[in-house]
Structures are given as C-alpha cells and as structure tokens.
PDB file of C-alpha atoms in Angstrom:
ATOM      1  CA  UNK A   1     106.200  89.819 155.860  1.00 40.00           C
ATOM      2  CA  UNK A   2     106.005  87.120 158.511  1.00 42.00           C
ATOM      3  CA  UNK A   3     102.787  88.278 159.605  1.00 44.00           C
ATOM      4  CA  UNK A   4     101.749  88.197 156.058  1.00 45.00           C
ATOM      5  CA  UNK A   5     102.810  84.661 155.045  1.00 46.00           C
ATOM      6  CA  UNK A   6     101.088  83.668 158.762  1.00 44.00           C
ATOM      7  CA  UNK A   7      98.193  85.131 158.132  1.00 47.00           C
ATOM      8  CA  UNK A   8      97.765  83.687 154.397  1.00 48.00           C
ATOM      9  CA  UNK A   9      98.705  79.787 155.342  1.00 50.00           C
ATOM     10  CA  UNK A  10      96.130  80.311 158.558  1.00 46.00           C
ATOM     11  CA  UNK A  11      93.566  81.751 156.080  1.00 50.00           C
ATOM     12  CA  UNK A  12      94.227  78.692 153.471  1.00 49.00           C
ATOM     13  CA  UNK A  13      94.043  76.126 155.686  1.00 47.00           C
ATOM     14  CA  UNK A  14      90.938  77.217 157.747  1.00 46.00           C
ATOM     15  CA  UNK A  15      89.372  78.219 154.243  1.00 48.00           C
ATOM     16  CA  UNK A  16      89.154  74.165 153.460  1.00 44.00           C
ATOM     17  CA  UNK A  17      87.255  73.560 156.234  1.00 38.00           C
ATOM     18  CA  UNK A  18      84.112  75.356 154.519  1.00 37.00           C
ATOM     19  CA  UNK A  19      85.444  75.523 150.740  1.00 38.00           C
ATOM     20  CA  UNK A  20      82.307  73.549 149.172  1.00 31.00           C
ATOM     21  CA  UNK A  21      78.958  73.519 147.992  1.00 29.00           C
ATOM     22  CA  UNK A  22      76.152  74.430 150.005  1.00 32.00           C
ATOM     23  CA  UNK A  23      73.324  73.880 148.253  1.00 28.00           C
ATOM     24  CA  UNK A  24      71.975  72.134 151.187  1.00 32.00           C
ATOM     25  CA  UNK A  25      72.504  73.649 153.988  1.00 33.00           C
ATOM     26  CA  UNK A  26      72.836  72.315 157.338  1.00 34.00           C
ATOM     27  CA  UNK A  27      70.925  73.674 160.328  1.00 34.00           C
ATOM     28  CA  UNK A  28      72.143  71.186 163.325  1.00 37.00           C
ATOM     29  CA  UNK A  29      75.586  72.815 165.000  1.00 42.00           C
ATOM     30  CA  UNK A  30      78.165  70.926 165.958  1.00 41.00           C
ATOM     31  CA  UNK A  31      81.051  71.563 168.527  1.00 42.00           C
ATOM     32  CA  UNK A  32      84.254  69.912 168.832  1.00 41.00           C
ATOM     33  CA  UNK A  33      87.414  70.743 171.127  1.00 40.00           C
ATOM     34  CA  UNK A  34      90.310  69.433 170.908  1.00 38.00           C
ATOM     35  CA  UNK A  35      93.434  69.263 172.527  1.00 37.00           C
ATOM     36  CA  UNK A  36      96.389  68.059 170.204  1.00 37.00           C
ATOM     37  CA  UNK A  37      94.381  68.854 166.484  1.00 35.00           C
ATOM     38  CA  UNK A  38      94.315  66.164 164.617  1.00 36.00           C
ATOM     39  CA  UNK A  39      92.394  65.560 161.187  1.00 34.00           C
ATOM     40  CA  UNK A  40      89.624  63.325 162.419  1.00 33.00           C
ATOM     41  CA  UNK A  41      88.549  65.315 164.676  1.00 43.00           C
ATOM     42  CA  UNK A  42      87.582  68.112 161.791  1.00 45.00           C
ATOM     43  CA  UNK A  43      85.907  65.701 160.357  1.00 45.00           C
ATOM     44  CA  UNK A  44      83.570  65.019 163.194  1.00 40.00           C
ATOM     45  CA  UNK A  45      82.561  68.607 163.203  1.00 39.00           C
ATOM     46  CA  UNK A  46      81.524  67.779 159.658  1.00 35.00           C
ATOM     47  CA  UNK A  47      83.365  70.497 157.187  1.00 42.00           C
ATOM     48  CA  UNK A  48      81.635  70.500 153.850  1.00 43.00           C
ATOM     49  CA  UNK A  49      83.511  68.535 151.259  1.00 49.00           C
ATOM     50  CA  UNK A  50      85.400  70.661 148.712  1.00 61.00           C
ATOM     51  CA  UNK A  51      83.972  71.601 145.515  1.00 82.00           C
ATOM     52  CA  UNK A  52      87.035  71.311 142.906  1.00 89.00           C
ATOM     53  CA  UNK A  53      88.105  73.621 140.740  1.00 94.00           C
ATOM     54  CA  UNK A  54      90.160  76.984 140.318  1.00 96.00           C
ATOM     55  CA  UNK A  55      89.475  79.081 143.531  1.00 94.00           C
ATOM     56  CA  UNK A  56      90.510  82.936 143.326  1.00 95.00           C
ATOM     57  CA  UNK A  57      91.352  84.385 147.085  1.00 93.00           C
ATOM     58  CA  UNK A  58      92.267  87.515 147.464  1.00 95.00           C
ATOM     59  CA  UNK A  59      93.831  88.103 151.226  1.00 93.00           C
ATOM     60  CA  UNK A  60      93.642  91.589 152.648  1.00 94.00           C
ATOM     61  CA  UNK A  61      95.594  92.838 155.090  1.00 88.00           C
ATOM     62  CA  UNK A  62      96.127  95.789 156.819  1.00 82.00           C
ATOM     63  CA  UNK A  63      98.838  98.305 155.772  1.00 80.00           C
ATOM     64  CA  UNK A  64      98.872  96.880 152.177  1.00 82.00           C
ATOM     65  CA  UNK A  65      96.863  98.979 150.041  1.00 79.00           C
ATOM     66  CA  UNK A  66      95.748  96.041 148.062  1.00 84.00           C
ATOM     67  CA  UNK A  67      94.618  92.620 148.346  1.00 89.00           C
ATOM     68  CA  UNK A  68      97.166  89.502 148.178  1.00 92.00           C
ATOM     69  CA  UNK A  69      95.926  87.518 144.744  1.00 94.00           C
ATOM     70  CA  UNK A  70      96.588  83.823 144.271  1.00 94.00           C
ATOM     71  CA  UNK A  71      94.619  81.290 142.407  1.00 96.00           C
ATOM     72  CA  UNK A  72      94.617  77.637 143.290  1.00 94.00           C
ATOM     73  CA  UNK A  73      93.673  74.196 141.687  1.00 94.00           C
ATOM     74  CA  UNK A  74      91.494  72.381 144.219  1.00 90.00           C
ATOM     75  CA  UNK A  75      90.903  68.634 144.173  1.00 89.00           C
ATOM     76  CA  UNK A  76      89.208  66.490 147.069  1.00 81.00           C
ATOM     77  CA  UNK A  77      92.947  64.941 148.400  1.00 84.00           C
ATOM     78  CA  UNK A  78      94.023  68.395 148.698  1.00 83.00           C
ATOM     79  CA  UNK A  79      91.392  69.632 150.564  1.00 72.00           C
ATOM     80  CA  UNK A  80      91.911  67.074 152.974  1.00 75.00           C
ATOM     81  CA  UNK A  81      95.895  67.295 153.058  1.00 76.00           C
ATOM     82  CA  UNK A  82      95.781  71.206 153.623  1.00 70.00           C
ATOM     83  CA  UNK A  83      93.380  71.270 156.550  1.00 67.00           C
ATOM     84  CA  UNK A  84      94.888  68.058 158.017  1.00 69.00           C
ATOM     85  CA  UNK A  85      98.377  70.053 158.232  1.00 65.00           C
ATOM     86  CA  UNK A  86      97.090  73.349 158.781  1.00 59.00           C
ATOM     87  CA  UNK A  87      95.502  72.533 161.744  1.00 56.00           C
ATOM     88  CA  UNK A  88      98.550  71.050 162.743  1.00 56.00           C
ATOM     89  CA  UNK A  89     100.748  74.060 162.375  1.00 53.00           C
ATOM     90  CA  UNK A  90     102.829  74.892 159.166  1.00 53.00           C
ATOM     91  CA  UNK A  91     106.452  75.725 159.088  1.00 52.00           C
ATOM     92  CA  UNK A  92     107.595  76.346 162.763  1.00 56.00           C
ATOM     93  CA  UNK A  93     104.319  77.099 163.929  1.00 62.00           C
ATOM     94  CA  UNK A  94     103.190  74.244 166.546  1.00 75.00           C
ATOM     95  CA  UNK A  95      99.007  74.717 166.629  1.00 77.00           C
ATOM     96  CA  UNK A  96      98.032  72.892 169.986  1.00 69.00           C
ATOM     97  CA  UNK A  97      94.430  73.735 170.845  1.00 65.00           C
ATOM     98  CA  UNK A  98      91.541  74.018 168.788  1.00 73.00           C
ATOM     99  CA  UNK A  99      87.744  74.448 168.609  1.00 80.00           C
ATOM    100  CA  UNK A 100      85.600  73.886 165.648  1.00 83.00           C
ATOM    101  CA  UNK A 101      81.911  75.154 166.029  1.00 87.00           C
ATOM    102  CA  UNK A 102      79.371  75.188 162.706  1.00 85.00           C
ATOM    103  CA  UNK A 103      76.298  76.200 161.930  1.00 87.00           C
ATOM    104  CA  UNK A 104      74.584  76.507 159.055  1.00 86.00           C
ATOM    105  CA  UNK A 105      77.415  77.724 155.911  1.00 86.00           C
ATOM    106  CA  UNK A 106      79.051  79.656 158.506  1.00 89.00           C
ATOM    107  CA  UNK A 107      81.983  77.899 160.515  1.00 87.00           C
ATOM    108  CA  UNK A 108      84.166  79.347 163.522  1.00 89.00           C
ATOM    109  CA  UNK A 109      87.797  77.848 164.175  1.00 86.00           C
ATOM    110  CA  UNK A 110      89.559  78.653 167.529  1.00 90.00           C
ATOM    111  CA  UNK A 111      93.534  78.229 167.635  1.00 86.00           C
ATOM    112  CA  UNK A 112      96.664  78.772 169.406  1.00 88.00           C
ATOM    113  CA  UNK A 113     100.126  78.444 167.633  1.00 85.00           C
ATOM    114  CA  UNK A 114     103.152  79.104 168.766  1.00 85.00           C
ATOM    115  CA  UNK A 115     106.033  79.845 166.575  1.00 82.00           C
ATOM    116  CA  UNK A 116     109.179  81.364 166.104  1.00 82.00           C
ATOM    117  CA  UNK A 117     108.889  82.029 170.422  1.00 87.00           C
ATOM    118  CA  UNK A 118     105.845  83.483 169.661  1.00 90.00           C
ATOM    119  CA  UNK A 119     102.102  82.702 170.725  1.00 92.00           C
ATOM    120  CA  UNK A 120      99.551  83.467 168.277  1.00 90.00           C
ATOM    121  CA  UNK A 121      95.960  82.939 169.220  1.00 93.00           C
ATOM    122  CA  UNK A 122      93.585  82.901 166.553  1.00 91.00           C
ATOM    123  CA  UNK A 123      89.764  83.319 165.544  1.00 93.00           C
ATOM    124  CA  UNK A 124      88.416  82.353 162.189  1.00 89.00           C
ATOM    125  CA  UNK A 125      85.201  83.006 161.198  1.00 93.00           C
ATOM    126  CA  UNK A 126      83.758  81.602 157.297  1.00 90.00           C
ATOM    127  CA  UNK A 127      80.603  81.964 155.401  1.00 91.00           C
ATOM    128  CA  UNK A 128      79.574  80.263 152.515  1.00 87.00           C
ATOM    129  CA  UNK A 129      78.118  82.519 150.367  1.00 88.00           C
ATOM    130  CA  UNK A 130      77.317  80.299 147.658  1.00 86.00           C
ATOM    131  CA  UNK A 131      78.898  77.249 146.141  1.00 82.00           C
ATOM    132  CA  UNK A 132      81.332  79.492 144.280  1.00 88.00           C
ATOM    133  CA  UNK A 133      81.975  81.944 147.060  1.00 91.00           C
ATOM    134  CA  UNK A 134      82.691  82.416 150.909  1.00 90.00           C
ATOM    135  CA  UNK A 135      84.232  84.937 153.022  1.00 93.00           C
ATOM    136  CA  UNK A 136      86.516  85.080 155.356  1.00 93.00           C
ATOM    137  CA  UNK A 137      88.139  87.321 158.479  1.00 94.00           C
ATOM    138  CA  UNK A 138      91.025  85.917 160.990  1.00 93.00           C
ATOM    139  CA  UNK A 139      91.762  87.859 164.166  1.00 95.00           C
ATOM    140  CA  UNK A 140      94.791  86.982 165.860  1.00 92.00           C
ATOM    141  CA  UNK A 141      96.487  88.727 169.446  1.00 94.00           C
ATOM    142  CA  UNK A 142     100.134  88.149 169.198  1.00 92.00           C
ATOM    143  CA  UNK A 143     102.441  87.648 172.596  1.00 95.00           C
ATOM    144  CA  UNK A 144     105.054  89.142 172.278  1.00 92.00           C
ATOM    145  CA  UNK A 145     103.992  91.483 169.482  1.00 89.00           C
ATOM    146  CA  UNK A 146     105.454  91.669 166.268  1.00 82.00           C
ATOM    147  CA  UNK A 147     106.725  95.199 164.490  1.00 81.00           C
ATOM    148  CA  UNK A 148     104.804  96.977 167.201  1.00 83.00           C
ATOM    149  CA  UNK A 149     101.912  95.531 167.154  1.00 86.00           C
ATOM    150  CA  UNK A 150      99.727  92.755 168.934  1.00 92.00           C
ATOM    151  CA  UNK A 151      96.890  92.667 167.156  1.00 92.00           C
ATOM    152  CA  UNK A 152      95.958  91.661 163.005  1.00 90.00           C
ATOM    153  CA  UNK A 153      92.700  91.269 161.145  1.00 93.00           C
ATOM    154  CA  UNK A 154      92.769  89.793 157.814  1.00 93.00           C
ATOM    155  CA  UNK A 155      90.111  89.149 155.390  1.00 94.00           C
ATOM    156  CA  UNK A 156      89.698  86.670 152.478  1.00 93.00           C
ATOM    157  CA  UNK A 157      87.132  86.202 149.670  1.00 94.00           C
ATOM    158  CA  UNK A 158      87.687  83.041 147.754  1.00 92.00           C
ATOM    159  CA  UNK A 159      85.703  82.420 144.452  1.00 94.00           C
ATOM    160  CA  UNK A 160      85.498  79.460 142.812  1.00 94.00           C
ATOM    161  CA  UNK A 161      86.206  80.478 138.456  1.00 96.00           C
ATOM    162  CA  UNK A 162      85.600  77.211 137.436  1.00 96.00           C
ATOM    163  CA  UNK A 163      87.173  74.133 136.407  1.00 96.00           C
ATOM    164  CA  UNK A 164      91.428  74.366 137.106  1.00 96.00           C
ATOM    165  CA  UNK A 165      92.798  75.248 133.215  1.00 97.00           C
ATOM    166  CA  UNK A 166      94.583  72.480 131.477  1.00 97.00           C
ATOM    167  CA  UNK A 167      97.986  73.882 132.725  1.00 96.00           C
ATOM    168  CA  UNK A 168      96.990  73.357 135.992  1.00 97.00           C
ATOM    169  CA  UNK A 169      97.183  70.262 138.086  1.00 95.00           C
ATOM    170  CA  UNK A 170      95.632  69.684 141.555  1.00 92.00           C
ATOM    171  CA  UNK A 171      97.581  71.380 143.684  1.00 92.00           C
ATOM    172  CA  UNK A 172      99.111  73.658 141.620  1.00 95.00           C
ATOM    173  CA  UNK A 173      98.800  77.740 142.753  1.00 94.00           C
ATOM    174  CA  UNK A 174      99.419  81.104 141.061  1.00 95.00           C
ATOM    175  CA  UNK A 175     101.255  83.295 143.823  1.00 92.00           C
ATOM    176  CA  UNK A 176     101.598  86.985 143.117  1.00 90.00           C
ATOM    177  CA  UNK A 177     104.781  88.115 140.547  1.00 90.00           C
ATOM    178  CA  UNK A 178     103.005  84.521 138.260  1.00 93.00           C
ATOM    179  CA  UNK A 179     104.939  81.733 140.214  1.00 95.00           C
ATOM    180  CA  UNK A 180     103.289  78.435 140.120  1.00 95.00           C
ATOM    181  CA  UNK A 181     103.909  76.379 142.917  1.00 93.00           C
ATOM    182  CA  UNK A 182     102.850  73.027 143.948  1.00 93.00           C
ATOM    183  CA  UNK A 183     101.132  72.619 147.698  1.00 89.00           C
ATOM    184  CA  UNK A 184     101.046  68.683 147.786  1.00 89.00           C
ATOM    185  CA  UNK A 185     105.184  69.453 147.368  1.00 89.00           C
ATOM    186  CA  UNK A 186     104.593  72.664 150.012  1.00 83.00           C
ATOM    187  CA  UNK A 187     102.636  70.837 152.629  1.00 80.00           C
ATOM    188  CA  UNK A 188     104.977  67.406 152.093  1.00 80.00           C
ATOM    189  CA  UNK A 189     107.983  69.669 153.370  1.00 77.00           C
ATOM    190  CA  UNK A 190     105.877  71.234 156.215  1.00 65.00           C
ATOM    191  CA  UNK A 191     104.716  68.302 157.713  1.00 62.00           C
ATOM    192  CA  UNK A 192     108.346  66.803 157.491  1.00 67.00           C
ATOM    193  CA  UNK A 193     109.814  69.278 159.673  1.00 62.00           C
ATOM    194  CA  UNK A 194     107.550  68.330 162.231  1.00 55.00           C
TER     195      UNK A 194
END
C-alpha cells in the first residue's frame, strides 16, 4: 500500500507540471537541474499552465487488476501548490535532486526521494495528448526494496470532464470508496511536517 500511495502522490504532483492546454505547442526544449527543488526553478523549465476543471486519473499499477480512480477539481493556485510541494517531497519523503527536460507536450522529470530509510529514484515521463488528456508512466528502482521487489512502473491517464460540479470546490478530490477530500488541507499538512 505504501508503494501505492507513493506512486499516486509522485504521479499527481509530476502530472501538474504538464496538466494544460496545448493548443500551441512548443518546439524549443528546455533543461533545468537542480539541486535542492524548489518551485521557481519548474517554472523556468516552463510547465504549461493548468487548464481548470474536473480531471479523471486513473493510476495503474501492477498487481492490482484495476486502475486506481479519483477525480479532482483543478484551479490555477492548486496547480501551483501541488507541484511546488511535490517536488519537494510529500509526507516523509525528502526529494533532493531533480531534472526537468521538455519538449514539445511531452515533459521528463528526474528525482530522488528518500523516505521512510528508503531511496527511491524516479523517472517520469508525460504527454499531452490534447487539452483534455495526457498520459503518464513513472519508473522508480527502490534501495532497499520493498515487499520483494526493487523495481515499479505505474501508469496514469488523466482526462479533463469538464468544468468541477457545483459540489466541488478547487481542491476538492473523489478518492476511491466516494471520500472527498480537500488537497489545499492535504498539501498544508505535508509541507508542515517539513
């Protein structure tokens, strides 16, 4: 389960970066390293801004015979919020190196976390699709392993459904079993325990 709710919050986070419309897209790539992530340096390797709305992802992972559903309000502040402290590390997990290359829709995101003892080193790749769509796979090597095993692929396909419904707020998510929480209140209490 651990691997699960790692692999989700890495997938949510890195999904911001390229969670917009690209009607226009870029052709110039840019590179940036960094060695302590911090926010502004995303920005420099120019993410596409969000498109609000209600975003669908559905998170597959191996061993579960079907995909992890959750639906999400999106609005600009949270866009910015989630990849500011998801590049950061969430929870225990302390993310201290980081490279952000894009070209085009598509966007690659280098990391290494450590937590819980553990280091986790991470590649994200992202395509745009459309400006209602992108995929999405994470490949991570774990040291020491976890359950048996040192290596995990996850994939995610995130589609935008349209505007958030009116008993949704910004920030508000459906998690699987219908429980609506709030990730303003979720990444508040992450970035605290830092």
């Amino acid at each position: 389960m651990t691997v699960v709710r790692l692999s989700t919050g890495l997938a949510l986070a890195a999904a911001l970066v390229l969670m917009a419309g690209c009607s226009k897209p870029k052709t110039s790539e840019t590179t940036t390293t960094m060695e302590t992530a911090k926010p502004a340096t995303l920005a420099d390797a120019n993410p596409m801004a969000q498109k609000p709305g209600l975003w669908e992802m559905t998170t597959s992972v191996p061993g579960m015979p079907t995909g992890i559903v959750s639906k999400l309000c999106m609005d600009k502040g949270l866009s910015e919020r989630m990849v500011e402290v998801g590049m950061k590390g969430a929870g225990d997990a302390q993310c201290t190196q980081s490279n952000v290359s894009k070209t085009g829709s598509t966007v690659d995101v280098d990391s290494v976390c450590n937590m819980s003892g553990r280091k986790i080193t991470s590649h994200i790749h992202m395509e745009m699709v459309s400006d209602s769509e992108y995929h999405q796979t994470i490949a991570s090597t774990m040291e020491p392993p976890m359950g048996g095993d040192d290596k995990s692929t996850t994939t995610v396909v995130g589609k935008r459904l349209g505007d958030c419904p009116a008993d949704m707020k910004g920030g508000d998510m459906i998690v699987p079993g219908g429980m609506k929480i709030n990730m303003y209140d979720a990444l508040n209490k992450s970035a605290a325990s830092h």
